[in-house]
Short mmCIF file of C-alpha atoms and ligand atoms in Angstrom, two decimals:
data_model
loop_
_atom_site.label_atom_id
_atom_site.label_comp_id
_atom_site.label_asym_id
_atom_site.label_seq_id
_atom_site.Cartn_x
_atom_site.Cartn_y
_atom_site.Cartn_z
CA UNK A 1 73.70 23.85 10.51
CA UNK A 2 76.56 23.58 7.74
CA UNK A 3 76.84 20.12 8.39
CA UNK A 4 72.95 19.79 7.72
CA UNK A 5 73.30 22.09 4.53
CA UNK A 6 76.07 19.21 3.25
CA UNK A 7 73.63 16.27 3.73
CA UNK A 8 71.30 17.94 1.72
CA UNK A 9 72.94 19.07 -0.97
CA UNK A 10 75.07 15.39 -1.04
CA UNK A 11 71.39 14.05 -1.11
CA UNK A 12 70.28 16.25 -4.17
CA UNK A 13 73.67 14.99 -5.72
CA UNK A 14 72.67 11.07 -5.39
CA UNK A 15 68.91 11.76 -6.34
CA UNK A 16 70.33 13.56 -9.45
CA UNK A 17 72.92 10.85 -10.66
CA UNK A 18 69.73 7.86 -9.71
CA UNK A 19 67.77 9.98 -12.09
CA UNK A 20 69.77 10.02 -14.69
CA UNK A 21 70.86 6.30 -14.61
CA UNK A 22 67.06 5.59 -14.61
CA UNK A 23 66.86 7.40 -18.04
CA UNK A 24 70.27 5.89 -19.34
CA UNK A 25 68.48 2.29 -18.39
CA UNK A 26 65.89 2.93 -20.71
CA UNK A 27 67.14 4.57 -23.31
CA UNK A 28 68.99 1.02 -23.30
CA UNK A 29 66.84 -0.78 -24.68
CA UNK A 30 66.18 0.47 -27.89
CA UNK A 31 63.48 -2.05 -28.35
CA UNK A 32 61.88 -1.80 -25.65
CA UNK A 33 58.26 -0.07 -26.34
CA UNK A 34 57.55 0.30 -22.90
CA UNK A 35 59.64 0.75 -19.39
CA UNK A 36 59.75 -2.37 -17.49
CA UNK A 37 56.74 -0.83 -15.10
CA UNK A 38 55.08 -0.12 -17.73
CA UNK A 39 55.12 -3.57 -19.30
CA UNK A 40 54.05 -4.78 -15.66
CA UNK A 41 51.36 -3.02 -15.54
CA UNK A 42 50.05 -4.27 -18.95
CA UNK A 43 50.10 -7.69 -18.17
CA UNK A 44 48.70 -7.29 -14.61
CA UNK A 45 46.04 -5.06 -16.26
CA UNK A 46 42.58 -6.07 -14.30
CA UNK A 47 40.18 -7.22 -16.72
CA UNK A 48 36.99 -5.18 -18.05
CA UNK A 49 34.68 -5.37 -15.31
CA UNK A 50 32.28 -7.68 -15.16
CA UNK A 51 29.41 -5.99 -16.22
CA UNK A 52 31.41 -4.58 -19.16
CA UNK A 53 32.83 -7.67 -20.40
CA UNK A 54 28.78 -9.62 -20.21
CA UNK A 55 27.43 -6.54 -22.14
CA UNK A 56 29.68 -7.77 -24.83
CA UNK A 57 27.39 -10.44 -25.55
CA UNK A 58 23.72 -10.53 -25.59
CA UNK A 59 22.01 -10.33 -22.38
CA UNK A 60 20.85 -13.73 -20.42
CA UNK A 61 23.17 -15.13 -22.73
CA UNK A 62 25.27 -18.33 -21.26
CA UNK A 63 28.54 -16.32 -22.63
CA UNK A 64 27.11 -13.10 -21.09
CA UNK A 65 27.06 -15.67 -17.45
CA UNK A 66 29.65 -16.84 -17.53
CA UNK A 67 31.55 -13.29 -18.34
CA UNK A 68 29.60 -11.56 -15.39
CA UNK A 69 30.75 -14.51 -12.94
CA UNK A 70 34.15 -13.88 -14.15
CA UNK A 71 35.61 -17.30 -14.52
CA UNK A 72 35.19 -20.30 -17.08
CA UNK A 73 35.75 -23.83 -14.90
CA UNK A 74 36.77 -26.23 -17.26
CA UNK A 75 37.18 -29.82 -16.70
CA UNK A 76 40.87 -31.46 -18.26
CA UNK A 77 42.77 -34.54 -18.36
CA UNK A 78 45.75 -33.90 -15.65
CA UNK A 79 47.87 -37.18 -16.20
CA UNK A 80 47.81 -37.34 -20.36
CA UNK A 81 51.07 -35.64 -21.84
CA UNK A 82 50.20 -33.82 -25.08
CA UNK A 83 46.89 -32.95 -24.19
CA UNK A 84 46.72 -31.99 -19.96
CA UNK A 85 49.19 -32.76 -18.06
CA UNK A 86 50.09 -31.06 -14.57
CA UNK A 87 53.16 -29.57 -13.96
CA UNK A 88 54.78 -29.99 -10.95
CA UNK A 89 56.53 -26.91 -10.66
CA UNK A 90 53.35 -24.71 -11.16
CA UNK A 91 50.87 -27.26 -10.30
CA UNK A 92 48.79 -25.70 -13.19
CA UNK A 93 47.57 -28.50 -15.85
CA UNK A 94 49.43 -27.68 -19.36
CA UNK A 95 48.70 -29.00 -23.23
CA UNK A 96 46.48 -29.02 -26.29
CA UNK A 97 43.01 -28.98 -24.34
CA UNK A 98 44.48 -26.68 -21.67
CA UNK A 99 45.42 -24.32 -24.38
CA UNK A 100 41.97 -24.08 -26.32
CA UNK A 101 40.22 -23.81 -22.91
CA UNK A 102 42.49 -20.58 -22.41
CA UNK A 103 41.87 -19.29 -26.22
CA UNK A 104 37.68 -19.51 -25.32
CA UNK A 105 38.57 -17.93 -22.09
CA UNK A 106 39.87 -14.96 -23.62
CA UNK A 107 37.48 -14.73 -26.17
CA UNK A 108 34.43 -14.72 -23.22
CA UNK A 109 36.70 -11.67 -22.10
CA UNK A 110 38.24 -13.20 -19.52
CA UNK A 111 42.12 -12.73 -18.23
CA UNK A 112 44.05 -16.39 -18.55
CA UNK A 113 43.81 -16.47 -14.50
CA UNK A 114 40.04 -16.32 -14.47
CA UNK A 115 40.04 -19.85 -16.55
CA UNK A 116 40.25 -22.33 -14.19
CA UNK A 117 40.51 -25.77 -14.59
CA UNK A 118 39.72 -28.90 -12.38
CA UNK A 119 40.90 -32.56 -13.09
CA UNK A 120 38.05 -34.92 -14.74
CA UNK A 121 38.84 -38.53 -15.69
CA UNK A 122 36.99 -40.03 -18.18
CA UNK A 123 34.20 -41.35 -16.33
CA UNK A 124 33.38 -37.86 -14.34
CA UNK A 125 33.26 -35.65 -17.48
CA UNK A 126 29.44 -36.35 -18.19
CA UNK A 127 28.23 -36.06 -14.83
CA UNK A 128 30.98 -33.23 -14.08
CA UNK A 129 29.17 -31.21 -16.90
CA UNK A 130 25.41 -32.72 -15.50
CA UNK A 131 25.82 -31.40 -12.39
CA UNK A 132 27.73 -27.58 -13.08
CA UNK A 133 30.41 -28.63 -11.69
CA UNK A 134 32.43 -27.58 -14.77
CA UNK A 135 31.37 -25.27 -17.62
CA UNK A 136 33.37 -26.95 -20.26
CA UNK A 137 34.98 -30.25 -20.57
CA UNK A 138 37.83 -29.98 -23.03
CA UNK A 139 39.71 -33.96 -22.59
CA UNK A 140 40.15 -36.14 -25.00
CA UNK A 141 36.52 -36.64 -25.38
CA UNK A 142 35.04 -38.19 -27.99
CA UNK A 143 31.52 -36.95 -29.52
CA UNK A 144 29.51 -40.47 -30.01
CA UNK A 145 25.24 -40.80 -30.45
CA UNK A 146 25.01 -42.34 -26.74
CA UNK A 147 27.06 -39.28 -25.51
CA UNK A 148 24.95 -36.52 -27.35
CA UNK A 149 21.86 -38.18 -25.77
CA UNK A 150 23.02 -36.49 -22.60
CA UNK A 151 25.50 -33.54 -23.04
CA UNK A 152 25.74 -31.41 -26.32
CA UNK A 153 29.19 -31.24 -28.45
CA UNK A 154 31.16 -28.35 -30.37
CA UNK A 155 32.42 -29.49 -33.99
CA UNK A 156 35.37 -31.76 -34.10
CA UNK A 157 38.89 -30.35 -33.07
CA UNK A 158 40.91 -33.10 -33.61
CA UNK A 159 40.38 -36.41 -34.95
CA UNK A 160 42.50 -39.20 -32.84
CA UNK A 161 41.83 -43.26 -33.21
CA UNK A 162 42.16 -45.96 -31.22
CA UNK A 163 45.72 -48.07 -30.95
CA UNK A 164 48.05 -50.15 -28.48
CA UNK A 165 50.65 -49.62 -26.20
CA UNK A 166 52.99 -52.52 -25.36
CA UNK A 167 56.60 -52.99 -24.13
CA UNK A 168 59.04 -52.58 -26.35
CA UNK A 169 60.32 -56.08 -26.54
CA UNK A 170 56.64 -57.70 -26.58
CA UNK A 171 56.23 -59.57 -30.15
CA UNK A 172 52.56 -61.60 -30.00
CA UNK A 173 50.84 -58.30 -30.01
CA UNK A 174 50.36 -56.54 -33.14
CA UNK A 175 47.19 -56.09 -34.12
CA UNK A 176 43.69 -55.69 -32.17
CA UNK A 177 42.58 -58.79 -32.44
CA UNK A 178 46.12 -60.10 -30.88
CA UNK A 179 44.26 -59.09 -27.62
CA UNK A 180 42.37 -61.79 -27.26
CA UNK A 181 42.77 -64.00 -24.41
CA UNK A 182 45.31 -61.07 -23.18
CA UNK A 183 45.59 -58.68 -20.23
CA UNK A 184 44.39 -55.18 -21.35
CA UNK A 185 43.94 -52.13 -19.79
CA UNK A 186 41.80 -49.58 -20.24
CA UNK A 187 39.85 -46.47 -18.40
CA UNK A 188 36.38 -46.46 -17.11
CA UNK A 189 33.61 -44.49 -19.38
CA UNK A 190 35.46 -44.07 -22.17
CA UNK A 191 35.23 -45.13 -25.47
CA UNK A 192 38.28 -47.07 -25.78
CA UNK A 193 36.81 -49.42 -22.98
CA UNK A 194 33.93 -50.05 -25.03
CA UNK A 195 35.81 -50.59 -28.07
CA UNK A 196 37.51 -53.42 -27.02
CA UNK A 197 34.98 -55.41 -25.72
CA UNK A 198 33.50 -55.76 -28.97
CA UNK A 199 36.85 -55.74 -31.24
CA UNK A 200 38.50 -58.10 -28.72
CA UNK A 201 35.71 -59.83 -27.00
CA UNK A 202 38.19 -62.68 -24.95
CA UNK A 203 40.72 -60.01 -23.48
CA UNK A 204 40.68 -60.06 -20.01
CA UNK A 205 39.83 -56.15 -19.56
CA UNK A 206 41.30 -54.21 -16.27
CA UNK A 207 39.44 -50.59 -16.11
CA UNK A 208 41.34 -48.39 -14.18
CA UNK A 209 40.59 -44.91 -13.71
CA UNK A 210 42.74 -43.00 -15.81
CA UNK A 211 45.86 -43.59 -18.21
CA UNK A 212 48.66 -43.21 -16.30
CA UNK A 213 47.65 -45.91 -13.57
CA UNK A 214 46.85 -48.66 -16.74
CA UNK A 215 50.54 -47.21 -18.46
CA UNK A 216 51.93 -48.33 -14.94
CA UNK A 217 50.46 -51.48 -14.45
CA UNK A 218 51.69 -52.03 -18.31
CA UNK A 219 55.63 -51.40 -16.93
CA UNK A 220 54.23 -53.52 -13.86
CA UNK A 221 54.03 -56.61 -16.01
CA UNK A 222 50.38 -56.76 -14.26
CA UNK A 223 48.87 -56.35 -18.02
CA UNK A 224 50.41 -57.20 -21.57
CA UNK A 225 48.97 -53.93 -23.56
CA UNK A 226 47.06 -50.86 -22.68
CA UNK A 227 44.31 -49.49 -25.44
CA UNK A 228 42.74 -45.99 -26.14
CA UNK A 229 43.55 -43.04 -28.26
CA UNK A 230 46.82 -43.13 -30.62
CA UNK A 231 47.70 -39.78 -29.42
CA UNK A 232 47.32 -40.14 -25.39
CA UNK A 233 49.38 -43.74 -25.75
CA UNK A 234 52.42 -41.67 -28.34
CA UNK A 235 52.60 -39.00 -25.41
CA UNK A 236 53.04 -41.89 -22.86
CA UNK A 237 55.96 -43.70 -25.29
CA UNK A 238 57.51 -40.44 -26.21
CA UNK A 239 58.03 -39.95 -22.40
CA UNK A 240 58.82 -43.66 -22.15
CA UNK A 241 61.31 -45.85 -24.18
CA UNK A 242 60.33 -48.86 -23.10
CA UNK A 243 57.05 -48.71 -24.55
CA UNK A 244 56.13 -48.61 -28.25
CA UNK A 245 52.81 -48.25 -30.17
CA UNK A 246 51.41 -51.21 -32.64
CA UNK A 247 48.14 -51.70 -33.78
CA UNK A 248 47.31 -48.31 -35.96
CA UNK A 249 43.98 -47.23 -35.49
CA UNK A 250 41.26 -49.46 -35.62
CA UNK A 251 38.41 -46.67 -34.86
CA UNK A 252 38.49 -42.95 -34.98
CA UNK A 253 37.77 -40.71 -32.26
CA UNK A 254 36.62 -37.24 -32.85
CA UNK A 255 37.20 -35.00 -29.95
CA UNK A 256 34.75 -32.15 -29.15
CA UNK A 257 33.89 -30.04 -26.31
CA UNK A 258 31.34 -30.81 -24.23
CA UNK A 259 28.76 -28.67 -23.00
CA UNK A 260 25.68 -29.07 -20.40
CA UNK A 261 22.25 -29.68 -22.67
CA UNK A 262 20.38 -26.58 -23.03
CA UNK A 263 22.81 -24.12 -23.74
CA UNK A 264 22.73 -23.72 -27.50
CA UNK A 265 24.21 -20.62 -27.64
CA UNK A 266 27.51 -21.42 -25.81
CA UNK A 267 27.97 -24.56 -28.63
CA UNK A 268 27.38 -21.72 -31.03
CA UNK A 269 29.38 -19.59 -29.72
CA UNK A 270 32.35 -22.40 -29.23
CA UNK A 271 31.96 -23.62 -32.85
CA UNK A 272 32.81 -19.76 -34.01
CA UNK A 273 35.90 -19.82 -31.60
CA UNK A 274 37.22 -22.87 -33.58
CA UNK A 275 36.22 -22.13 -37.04
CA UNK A 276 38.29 -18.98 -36.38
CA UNK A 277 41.18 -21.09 -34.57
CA UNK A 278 41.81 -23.15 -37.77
CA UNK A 279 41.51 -20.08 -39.99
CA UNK A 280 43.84 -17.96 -38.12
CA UNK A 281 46.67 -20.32 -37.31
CA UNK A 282 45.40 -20.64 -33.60
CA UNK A 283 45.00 -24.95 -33.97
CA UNK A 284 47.97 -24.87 -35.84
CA UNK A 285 50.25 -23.95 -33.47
CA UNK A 286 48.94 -25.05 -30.58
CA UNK A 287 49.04 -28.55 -32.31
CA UNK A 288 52.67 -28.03 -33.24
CA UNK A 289 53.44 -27.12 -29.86
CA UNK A 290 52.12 -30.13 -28.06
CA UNK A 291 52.70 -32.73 -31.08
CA UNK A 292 55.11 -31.59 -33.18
CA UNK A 293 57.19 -33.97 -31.91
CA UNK A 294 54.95 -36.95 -31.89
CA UNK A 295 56.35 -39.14 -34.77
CA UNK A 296 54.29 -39.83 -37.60
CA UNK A 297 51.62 -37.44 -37.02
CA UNK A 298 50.45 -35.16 -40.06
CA UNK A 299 51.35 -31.61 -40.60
CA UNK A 300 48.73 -29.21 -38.89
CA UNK A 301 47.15 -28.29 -42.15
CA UNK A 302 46.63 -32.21 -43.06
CA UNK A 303 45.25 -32.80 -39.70
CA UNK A 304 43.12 -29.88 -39.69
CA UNK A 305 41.83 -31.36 -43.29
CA UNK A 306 40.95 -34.62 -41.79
CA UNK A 307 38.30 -32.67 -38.93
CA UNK A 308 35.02 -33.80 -39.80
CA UNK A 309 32.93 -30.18 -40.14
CA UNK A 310 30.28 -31.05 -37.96
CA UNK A 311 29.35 -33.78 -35.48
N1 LIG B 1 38.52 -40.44 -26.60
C1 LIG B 1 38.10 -41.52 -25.78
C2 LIG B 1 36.95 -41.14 -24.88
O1 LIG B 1 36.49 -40.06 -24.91
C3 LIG B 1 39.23 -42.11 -24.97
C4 LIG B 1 40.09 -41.11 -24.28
C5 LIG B 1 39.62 -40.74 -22.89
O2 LIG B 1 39.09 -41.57 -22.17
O3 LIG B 1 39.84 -39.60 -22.52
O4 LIG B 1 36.44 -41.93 -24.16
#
């Protein structure tokens, strides 16, 4: 019985000194606003449900849809550094479109998990949005008058133009119309494929289907130059130093976000997110973030100046 009566009381003694090491612990801290749990539970906090979250916007809405389904799919470059590029080690895509995806995510109501996001090269991100396969398509994509005849656009959020990427030690190709008679590559549906038909009718065009296979056959020696956005070829040379940009731009390419016809008040709605982006510092640092280091580039505030206000 004594021996019993020990246990216990040499139990009370341990519980007592745990408890007061748990309060020492947080007293730590002194800056610490809330107790590790607590701080947990914050950022594991389930998000409003979703009839809460689609009441926030007016009902039959597209927002208030998309808030009661409780996820926003959104279709994103995976293999173009800067803007989405997966990473390995999370296997989540990661850059400038990525990261104004998330900010319209969170301003449908939605918790940064519920914003999903599936890979679209340039050639699925019409019929990606055509079919509902996506919601959004936030990648690189340029707003042009053939484009708008069959998806609708947000305003501008950055304003990128067409260039060349070469190796380093290549000398006979500095300017568009160098690529003439050359080997270029370039991706299927986009713009920059278009583009150099007509600027450099005689180049002998490969269209592959995204960047990253064209920036490879480039290193292959299988083409001389590879063309599209100045921003998508600097994140490819940044990673690269055997590969330098020449050219300039020779078009401009205003990226928007692209949106299935008919739903007017998601554009709307987008637009607003934006406008309040550039005003609150939002763009800015998510453009110094992902191309801060890109040499060259303007500061946020003198790219932001450049947007055109509408499309
Ligand atoms: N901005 C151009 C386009 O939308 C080229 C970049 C891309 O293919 O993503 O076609």
């Amino acid at each position: 019985m004594l021996k019993y009566h020990r246990i216990g009381l040499l139990l009370v003694a341990l519980l007592a000194v745990f408890a007061f090491a748990a309060v020492a612990c947080g007293d730590d801290d002194d800056n610490a606003k809330t107790t590790p749990t607590a701080a947990a539970a914050a950022t594991t906090a389930p998000a409003a449900s979703p009839t809460a979250r689609a009441t926030a916007f007016p009902a039959d809405s597209t927002m208030a849809k998309i808030a009661a389904k409780g996820s926003l799919i959104v279709g994103v470059k995976f293999d173009q550094p800067g803007f989405g590029l997966l990473d390995p080690k999370t296997s989540k895509p990661d850059g400038f479109d990525v990261q104004i995806a998330k900010e319209i995510g969170k301003a449908l109501g939605l918790q940064e998990s519920q914003v999903q996001f599936v890979e679209s090269v340039s050639a699925n991100r019409i019929p990606y949005l055509m079919t509902d396969k996506v919601d959004l398509v936030i990648a690189t994509m340029t707003i042009n008058a053939d484009r708008k005849t069959q998806i609708d656009f947000s305003r501008p959020y950055y304003l990128a133009g067409q260039s060349i990427l070469v190796k380093k030690e290549n000398t006979t190709i500095t300017k568009v119309d160098d690529l003439n008679g050359k080997k270029v590559c370039s991706v299927s549906g986009s713009t920059s494929e278009t583009n150099i038909k007509t600027k450099a009718p005689t180049a002998q065009l490969l269209s592959l289907a995204d960047y990253s296979s064209c920036v490879s056959s480039l290193k292959d020696g299988r083409v001389d130059a590879v063309s599209t956005d100045d921003i998508i070829l600097a994140g490819f040379a940044a990673a690269d130093p055997s590969l330098k940009l020449v050219g300039g731009q020779f078009t401009q390419e205003p990226y928007g976000i692209g949106v299935k016809k008919g739903k007017d008040d998601l554009v709307k709605f987008i637009d607003a997110q934006l406008d309040r982006m550039f005003k609150d510092g939002t763009w800015d640092n998510i453009y110094t973030t992902y191309l801060g280091k890109v040499e060259g580039l303007p500061k946020p505030a003198d790219a932001r100046a450049k947007l055109p206000a509408t499309n």
